[in-house]
Coordinates of N, CA, C and O and ligand atoms in Angstrom, one line a residue:
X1182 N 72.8 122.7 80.1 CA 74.2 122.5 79.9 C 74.6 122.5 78.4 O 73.8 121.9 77.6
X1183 N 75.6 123.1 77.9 CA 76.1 123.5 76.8 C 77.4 122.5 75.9 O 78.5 122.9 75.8
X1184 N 77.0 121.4 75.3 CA 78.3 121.4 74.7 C 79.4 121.4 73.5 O 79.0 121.1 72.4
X1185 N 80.6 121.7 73.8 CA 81.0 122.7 72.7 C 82.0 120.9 72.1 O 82.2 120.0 72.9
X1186 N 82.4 121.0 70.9 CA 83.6 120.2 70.6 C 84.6 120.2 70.7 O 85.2 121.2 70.5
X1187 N 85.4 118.9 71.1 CA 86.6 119.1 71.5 C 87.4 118.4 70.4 O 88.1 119.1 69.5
X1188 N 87.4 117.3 70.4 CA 87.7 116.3 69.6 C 86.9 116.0 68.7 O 85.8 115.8 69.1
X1189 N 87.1 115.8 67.4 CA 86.1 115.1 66.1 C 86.0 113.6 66.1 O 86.9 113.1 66.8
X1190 N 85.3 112.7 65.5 CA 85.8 111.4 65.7 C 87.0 111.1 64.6 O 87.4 109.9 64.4
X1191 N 87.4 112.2 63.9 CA 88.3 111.9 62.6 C 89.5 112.2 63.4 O 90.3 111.3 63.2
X1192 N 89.9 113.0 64.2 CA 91.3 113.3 65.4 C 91.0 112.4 65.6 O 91.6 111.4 65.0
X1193 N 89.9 112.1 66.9 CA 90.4 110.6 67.8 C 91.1 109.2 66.7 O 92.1 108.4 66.9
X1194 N 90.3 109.2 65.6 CA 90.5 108.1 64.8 C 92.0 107.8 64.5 O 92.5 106.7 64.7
X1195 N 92.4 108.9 64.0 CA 94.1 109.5 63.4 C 95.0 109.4 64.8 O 96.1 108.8 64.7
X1196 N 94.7 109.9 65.8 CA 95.6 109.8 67.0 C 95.6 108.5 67.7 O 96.6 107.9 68.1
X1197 N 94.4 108.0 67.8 CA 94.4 106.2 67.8 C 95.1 105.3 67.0 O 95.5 104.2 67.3
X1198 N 95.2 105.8 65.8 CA 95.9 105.2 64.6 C 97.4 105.1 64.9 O 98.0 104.0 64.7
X1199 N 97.9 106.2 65.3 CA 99.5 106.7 65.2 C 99.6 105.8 67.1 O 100.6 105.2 67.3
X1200 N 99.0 105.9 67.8 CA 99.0 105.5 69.2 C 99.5 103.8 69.2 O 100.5 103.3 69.6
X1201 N 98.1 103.0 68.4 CA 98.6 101.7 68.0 C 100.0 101.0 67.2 O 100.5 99.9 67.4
X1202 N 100.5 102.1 66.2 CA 101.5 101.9 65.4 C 102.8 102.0 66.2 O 103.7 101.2 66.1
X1203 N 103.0 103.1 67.2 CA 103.6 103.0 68.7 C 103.8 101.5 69.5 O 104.7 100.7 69.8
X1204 N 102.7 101.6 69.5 CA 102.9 100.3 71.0 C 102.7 99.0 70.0 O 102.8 98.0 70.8
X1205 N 102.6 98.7 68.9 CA 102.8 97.9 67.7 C 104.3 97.4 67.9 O 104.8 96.3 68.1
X1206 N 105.0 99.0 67.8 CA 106.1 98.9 67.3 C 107.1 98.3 68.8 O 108.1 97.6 68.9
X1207 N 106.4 99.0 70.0 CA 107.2 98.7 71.0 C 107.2 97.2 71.8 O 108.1 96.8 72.5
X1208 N 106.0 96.3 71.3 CA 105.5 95.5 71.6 C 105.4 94.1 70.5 O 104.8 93.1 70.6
X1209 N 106.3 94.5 69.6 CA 106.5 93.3 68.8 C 106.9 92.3 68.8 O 106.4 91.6 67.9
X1210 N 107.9 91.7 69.8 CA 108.2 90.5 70.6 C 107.3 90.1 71.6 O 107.4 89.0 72.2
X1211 N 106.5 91.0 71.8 CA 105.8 90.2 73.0 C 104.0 90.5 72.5 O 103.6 91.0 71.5
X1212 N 103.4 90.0 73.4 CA 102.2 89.5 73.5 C 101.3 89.8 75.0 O 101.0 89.0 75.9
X1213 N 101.0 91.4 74.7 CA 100.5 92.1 75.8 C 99.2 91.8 76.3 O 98.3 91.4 75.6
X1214 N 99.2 91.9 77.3 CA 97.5 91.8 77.9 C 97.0 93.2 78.5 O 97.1 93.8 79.6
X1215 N 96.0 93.4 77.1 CA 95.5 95.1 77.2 C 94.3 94.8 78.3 O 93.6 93.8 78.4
X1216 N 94.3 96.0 79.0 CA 93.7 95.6 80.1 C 92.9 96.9 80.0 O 93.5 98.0 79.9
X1217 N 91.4 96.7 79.9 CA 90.6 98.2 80.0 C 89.9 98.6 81.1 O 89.7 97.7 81.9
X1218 N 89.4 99.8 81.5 CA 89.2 100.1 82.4 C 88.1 101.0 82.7 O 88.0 102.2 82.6
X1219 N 86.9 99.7 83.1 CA 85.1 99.7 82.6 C 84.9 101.0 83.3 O 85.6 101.3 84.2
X1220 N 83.6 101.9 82.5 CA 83.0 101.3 81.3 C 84.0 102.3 80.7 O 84.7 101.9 79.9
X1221 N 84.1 104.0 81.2 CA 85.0 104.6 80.0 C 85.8 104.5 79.1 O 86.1 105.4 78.3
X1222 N 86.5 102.9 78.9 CA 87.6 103.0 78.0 C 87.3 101.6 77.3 O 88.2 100.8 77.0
X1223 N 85.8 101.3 76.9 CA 85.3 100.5 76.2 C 85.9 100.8 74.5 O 86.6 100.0 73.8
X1224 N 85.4 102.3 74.4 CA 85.6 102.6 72.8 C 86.7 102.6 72.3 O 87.1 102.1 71.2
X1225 N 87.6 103.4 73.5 CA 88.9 103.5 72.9 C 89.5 102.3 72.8 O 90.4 102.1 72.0
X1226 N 89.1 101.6 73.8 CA 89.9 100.0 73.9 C 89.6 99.4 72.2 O 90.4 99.1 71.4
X1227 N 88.5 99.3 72.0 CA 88.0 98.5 70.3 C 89.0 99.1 69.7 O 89.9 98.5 69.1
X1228 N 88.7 101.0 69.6 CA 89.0 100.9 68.6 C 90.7 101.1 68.2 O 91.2 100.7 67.2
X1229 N 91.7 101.7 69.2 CA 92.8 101.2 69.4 C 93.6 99.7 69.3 O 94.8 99.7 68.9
X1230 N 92.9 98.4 69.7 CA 93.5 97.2 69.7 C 93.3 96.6 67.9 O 93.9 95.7 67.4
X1231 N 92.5 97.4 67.5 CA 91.9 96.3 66.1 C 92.6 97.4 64.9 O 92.2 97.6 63.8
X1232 N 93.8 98.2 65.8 CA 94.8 99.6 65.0 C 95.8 98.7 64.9 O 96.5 98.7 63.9
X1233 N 96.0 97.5 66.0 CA 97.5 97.2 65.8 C 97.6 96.3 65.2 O 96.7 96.0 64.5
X1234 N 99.0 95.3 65.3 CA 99.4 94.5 64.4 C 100.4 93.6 65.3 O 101.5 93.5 64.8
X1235 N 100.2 92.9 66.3 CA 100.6 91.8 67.1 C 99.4 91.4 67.7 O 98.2 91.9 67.7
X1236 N 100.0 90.0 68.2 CA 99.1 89.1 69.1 C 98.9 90.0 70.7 O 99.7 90.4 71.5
X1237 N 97.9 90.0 70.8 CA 97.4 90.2 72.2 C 96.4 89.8 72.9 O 95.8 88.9 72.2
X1238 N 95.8 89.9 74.0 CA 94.8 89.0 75.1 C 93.9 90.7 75.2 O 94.4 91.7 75.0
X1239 N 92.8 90.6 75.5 CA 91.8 91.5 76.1 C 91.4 91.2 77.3 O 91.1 90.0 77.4
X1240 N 91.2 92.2 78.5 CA 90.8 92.1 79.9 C 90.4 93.3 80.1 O 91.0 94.4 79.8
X1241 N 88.8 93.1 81.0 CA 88.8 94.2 81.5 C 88.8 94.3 83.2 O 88.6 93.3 84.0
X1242 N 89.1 95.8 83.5 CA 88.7 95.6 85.1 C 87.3 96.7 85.7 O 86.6 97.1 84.8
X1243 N 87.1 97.0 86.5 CA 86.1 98.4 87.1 C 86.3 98.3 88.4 O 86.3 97.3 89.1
X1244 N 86.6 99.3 88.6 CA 87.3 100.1 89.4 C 85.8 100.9 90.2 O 84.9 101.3 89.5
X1245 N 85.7 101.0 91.8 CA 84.9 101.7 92.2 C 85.8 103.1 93.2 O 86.7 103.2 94.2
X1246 N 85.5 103.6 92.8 CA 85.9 104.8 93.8 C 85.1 105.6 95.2 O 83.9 106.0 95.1
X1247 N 85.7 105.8 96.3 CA 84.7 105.8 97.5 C 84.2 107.9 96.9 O 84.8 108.5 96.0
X1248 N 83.5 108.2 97.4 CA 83.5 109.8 96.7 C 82.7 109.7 95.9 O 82.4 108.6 95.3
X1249 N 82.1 111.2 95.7 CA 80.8 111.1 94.7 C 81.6 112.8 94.3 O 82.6 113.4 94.8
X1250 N 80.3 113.2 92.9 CA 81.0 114.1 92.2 C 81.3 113.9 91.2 O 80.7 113.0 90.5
X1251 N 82.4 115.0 90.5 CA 83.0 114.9 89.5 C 84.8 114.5 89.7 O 85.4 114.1 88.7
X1252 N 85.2 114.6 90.8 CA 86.4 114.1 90.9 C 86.6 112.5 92.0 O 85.7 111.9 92.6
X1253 N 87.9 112.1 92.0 CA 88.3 111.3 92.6 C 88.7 111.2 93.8 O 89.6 111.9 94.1
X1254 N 88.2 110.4 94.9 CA 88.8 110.2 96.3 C 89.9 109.5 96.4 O 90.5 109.3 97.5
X1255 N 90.4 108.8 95.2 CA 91.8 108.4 95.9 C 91.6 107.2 96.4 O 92.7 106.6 96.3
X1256 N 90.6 106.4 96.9 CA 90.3 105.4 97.5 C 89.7 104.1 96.8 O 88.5 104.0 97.0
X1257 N 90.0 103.5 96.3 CA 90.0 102.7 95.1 C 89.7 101.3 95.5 O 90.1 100.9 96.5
X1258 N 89.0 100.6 94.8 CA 88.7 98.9 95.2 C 88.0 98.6 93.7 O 87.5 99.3 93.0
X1259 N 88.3 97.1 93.6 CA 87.9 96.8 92.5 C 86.7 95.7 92.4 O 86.7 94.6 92.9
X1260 N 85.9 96.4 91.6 CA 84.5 95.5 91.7 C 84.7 94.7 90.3 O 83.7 94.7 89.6
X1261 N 85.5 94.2 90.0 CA 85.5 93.1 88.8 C 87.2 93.2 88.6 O 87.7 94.1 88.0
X1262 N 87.8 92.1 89.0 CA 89.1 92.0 88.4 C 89.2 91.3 87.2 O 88.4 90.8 86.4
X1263 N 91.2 91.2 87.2 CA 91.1 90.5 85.9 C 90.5 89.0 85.9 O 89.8 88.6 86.8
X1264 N 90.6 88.4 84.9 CA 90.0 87.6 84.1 C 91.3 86.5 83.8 O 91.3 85.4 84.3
X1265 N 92.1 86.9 83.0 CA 93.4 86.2 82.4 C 94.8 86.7 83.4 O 95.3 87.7 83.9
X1266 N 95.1 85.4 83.2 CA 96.7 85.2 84.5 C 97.4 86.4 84.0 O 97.5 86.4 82.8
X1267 N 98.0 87.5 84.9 CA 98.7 88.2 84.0 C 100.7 88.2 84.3 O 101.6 89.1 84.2
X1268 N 100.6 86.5 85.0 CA 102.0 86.8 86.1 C 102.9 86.7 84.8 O 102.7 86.0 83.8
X1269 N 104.3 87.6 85.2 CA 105.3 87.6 84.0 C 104.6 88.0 82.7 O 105.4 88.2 81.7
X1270 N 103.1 88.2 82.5 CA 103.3 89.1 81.3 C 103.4 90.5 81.2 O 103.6 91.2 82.1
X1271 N 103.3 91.0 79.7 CA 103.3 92.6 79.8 C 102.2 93.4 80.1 O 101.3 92.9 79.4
X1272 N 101.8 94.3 80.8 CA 99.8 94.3 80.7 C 100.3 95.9 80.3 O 101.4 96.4 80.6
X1273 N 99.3 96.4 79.6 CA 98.9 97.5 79.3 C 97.7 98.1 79.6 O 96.7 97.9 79.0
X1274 N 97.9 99.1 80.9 CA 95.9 99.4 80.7 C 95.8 100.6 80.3 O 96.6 101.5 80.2
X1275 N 94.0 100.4 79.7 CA 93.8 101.6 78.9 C 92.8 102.3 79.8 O 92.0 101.8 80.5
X1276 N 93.3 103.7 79.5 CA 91.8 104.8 80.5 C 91.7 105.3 79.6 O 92.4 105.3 78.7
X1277 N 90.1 106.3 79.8 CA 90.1 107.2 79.5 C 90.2 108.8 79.3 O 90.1 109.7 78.5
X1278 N 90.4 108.5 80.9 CA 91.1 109.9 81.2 C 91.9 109.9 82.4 O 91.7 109.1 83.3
X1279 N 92.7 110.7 82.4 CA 93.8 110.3 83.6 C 93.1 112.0 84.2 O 92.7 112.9 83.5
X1280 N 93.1 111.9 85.5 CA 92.9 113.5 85.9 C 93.7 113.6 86.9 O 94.8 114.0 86.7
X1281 N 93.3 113.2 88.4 CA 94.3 113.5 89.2 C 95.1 112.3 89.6 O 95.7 112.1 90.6
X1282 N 94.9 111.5 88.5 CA 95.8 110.6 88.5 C 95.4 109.2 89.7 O 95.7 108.1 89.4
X1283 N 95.0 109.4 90.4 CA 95.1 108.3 91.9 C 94.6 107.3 91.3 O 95.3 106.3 91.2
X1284 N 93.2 107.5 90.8 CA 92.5 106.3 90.1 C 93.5 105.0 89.9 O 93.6 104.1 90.7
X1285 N 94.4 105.2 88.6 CA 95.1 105.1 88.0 C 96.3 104.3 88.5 O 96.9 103.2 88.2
X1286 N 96.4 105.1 89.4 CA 98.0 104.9 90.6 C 98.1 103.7 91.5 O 99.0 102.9 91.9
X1287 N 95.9 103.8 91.7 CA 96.1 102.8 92.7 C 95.8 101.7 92.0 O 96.6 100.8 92.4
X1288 N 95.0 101.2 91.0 CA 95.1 100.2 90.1 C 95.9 99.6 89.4 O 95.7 98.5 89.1
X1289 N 96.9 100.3 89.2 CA 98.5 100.1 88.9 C 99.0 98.9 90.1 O 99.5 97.8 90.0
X1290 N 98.7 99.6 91.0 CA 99.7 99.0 92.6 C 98.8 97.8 92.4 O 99.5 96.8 92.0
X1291 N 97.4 97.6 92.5 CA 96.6 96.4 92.6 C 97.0 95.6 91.2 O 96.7 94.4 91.4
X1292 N 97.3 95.7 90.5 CA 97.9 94.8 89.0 C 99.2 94.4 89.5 O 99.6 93.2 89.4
X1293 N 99.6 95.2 90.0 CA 101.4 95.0 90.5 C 101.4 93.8 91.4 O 102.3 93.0 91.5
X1294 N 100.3 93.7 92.1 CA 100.4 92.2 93.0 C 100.2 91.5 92.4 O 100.8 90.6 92.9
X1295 N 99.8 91.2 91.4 CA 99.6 90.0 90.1 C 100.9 89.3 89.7 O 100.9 88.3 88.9
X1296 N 102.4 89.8 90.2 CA 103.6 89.6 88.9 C 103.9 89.8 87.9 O 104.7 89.1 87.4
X1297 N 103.1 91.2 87.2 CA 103.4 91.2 85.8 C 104.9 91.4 85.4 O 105.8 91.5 86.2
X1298 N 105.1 91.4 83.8 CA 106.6 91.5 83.8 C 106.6 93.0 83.8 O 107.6 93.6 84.2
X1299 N 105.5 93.7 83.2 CA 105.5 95.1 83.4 C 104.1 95.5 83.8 O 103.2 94.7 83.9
X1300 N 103.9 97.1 83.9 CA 102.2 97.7 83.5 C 102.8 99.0 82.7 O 103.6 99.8 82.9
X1301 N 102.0 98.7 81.9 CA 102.0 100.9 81.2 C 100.9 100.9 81.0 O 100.3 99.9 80.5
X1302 N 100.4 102.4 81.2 CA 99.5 103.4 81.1 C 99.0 103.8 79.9 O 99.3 104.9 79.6
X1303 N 98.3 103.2 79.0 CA 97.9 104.3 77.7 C 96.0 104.5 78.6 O 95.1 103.9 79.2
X1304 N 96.4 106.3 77.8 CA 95.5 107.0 78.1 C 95.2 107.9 77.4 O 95.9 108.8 77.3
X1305 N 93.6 108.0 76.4 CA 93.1 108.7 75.8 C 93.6 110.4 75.8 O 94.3 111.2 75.2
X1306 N 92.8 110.4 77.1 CA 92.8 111.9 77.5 C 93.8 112.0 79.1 O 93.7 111.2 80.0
X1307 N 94.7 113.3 79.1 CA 96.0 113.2 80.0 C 95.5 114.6 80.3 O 96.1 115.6 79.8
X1308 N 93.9 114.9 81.3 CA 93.7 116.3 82.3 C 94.8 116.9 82.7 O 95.1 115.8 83.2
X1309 N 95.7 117.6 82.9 CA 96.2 118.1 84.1 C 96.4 118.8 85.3 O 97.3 118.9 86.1
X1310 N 95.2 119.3 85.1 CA 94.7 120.5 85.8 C 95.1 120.3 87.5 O 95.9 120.9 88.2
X1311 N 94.4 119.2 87.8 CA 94.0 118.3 88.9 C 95.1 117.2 89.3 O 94.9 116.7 90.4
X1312 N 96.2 116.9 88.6 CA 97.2 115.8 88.9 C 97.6 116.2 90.4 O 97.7 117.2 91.0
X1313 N 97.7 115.2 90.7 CA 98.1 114.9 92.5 C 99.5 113.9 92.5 O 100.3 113.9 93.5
X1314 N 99.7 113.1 91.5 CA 101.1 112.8 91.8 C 101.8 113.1 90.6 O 101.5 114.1 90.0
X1315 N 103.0 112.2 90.1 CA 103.7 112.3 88.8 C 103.1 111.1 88.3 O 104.1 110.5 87.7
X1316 N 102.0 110.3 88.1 CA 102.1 109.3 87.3 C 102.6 109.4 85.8 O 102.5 110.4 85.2
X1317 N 103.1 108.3 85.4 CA 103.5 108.7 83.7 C 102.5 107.6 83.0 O 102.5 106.4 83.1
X1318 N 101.8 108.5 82.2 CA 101.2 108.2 81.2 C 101.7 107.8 79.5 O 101.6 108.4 78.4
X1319 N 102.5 106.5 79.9 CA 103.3 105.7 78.5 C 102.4 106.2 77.2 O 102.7 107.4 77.0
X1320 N 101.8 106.0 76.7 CA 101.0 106.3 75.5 C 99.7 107.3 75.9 O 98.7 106.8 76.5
X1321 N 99.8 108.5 75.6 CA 98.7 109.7 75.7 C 98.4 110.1 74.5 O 99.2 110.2 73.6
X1322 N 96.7 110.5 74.4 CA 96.2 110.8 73.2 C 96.3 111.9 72.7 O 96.6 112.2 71.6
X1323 N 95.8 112.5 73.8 CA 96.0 113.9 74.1 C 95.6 114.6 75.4 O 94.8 114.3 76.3
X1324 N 96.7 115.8 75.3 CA 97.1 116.5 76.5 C 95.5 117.5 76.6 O 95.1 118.0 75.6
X1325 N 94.9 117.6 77.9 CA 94.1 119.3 78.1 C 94.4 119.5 79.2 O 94.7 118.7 80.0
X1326 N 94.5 121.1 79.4 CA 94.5 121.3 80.3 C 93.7 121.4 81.7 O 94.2 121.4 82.9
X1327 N 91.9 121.6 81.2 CA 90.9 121.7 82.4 C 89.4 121.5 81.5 O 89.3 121.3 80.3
X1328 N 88.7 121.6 82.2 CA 87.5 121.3 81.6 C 86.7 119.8 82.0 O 87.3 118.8 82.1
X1329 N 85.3 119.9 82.1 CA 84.9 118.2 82.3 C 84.6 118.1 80.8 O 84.0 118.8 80.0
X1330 N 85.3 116.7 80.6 CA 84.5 116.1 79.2 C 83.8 114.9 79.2 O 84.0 114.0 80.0
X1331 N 82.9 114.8 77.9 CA 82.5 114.3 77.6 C 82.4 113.8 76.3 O 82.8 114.5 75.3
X1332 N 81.7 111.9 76.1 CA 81.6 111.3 74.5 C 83.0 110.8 74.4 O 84.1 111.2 74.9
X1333 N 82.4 109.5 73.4 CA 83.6 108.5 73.5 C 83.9 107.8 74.4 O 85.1 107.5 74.6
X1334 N 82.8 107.3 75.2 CA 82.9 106.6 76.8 C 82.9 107.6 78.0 O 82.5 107.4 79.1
X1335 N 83.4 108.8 77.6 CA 83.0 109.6 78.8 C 81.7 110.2 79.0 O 80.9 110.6 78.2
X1336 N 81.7 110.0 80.2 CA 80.4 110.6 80.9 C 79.9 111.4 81.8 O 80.7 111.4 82.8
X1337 N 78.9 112.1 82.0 CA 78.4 112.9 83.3 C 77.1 111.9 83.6 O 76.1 111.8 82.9
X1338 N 77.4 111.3 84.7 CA 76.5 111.2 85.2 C 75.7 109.9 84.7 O 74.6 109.5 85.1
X1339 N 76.7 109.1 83.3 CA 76.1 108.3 82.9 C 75.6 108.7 81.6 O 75.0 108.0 80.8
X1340 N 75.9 109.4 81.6 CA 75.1 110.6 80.0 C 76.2 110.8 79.1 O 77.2 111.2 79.5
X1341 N 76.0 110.6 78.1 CA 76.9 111.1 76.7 C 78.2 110.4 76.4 O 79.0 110.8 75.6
X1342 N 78.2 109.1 77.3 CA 78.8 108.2 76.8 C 78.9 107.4 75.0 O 80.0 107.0 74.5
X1343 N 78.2 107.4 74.6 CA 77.8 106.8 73.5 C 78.4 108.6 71.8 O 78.7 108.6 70.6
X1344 N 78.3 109.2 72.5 CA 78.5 110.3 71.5 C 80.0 109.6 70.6 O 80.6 108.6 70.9
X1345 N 80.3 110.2 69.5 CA 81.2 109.7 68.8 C 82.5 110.6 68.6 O 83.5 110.3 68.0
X1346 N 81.8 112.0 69.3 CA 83.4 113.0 69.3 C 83.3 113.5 70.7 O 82.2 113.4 71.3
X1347 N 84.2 113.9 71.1 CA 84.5 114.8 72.8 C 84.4 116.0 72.7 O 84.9 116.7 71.9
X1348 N 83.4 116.2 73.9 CA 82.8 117.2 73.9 C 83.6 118.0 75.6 O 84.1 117.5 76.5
X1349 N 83.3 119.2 75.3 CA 83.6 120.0 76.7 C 82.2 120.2 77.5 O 81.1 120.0 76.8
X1350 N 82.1 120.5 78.3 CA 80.9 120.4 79.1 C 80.8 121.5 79.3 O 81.9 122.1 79.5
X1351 N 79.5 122.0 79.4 CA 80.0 123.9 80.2 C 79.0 123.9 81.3 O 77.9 123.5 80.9
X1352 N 79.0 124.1 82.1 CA 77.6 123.8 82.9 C 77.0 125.3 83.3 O 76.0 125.5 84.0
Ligands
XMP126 P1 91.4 110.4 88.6 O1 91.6 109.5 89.8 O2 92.5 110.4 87.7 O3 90.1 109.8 88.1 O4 91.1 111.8 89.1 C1 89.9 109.6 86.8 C2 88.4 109.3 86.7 O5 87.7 110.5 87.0 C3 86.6 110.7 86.0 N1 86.9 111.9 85.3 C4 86.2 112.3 84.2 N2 85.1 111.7 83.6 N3 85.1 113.5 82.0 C5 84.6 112.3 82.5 O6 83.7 111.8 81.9 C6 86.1 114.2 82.6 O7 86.5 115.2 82.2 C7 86.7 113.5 83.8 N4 87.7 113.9 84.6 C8 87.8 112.9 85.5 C9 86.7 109.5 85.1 O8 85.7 108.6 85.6 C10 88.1 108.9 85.3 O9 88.1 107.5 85.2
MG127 MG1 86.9 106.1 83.9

């Protein structure tokens, strides 16, 4: 397996930068509870929250999906919820990649029984190859169109999580 670069860690760094100054700016009266979404969105979670410049809470959740592979079954259950009350507040979760979206969609609906006052979506990487509904992705890092990637929390298989730029996979 071959992989080529996609992202530098000097892009991700710079589009995380401009991403925080965003939801900084939209979130300044309030006091969000960023909610990450194990293990993929470890890195971008650090290094995104410690970009901004309000008060906020950290939570994470993991998410198991029924389905093996490279894609998603849609079938969603959560093997670790939140942690901190999130009723009436703002929660924000972070992915790292949105692909055909369900993931996403149904974790959303599972937060939504909580009472929040809201949920949005920020998400590293916005696939679209694969989307199955309209979810909207509030804060996106960047758009691709196909390809599996990897680095930066993403992984195959458990592998190349730890790298420091995104890579495309070629198999
Ligand atoms: P959805 O439900 O949006 O699922 O299809 C998103 C989840 O699928 C995995 N995924 C990827 N993981 N590189 C990865 O490392 C990729 O290109 C990729 N595309 C989808 C990932 O686990 C994500 O949470
Ligand atoms: Mg993931």
């Amino acid at each position: 397996m071959k992989q080529e670069l996609l992202f530098s860690q000097n892009t991700i760094s710079s589009r995380t930068k401009e991403l925080a100054s965003q939801i900084s700016a939209d979130y300044s009266e309030k006091e969000p509870v960023i909610v990450g979404v194990l293990n993929g969105a470890v890195f971008f979670l650090a290094d995104i929250v410690r970009e901004m410049t309000i008060p906020l809470k950290i939570d994470f959740i993991r998410a198991a999906s029924y389905g093996a592979g490279c894609s998603s079954s849609g079938s969603v259950r959560l093997t670790k919820g939140l942690e901190i009350p999130i009723k009436d507040k703002p929660v924000i979760l972070v992915e790292d990649i949105v692909d055909t979206g369900l993931t996403l969609s149904k974790i959303s609906d599972i937060i939504m029984e909580q009472g929040p006052e809201s949920v949005k979506i920020c998400s590293l990487i916005d696939k679209q190859e694969r989307r199955e509904n309209n979810i909207v992705i509030d804060y996106c890092g960047f758009q691709v169109k196909e390809g599996f990637l990897v680095g930066y929390g993403l992984d195959y298989d458990e592998q190349y999580r730890y790298l420091k730029d995104i890579y495309i996979l070629r198999f």
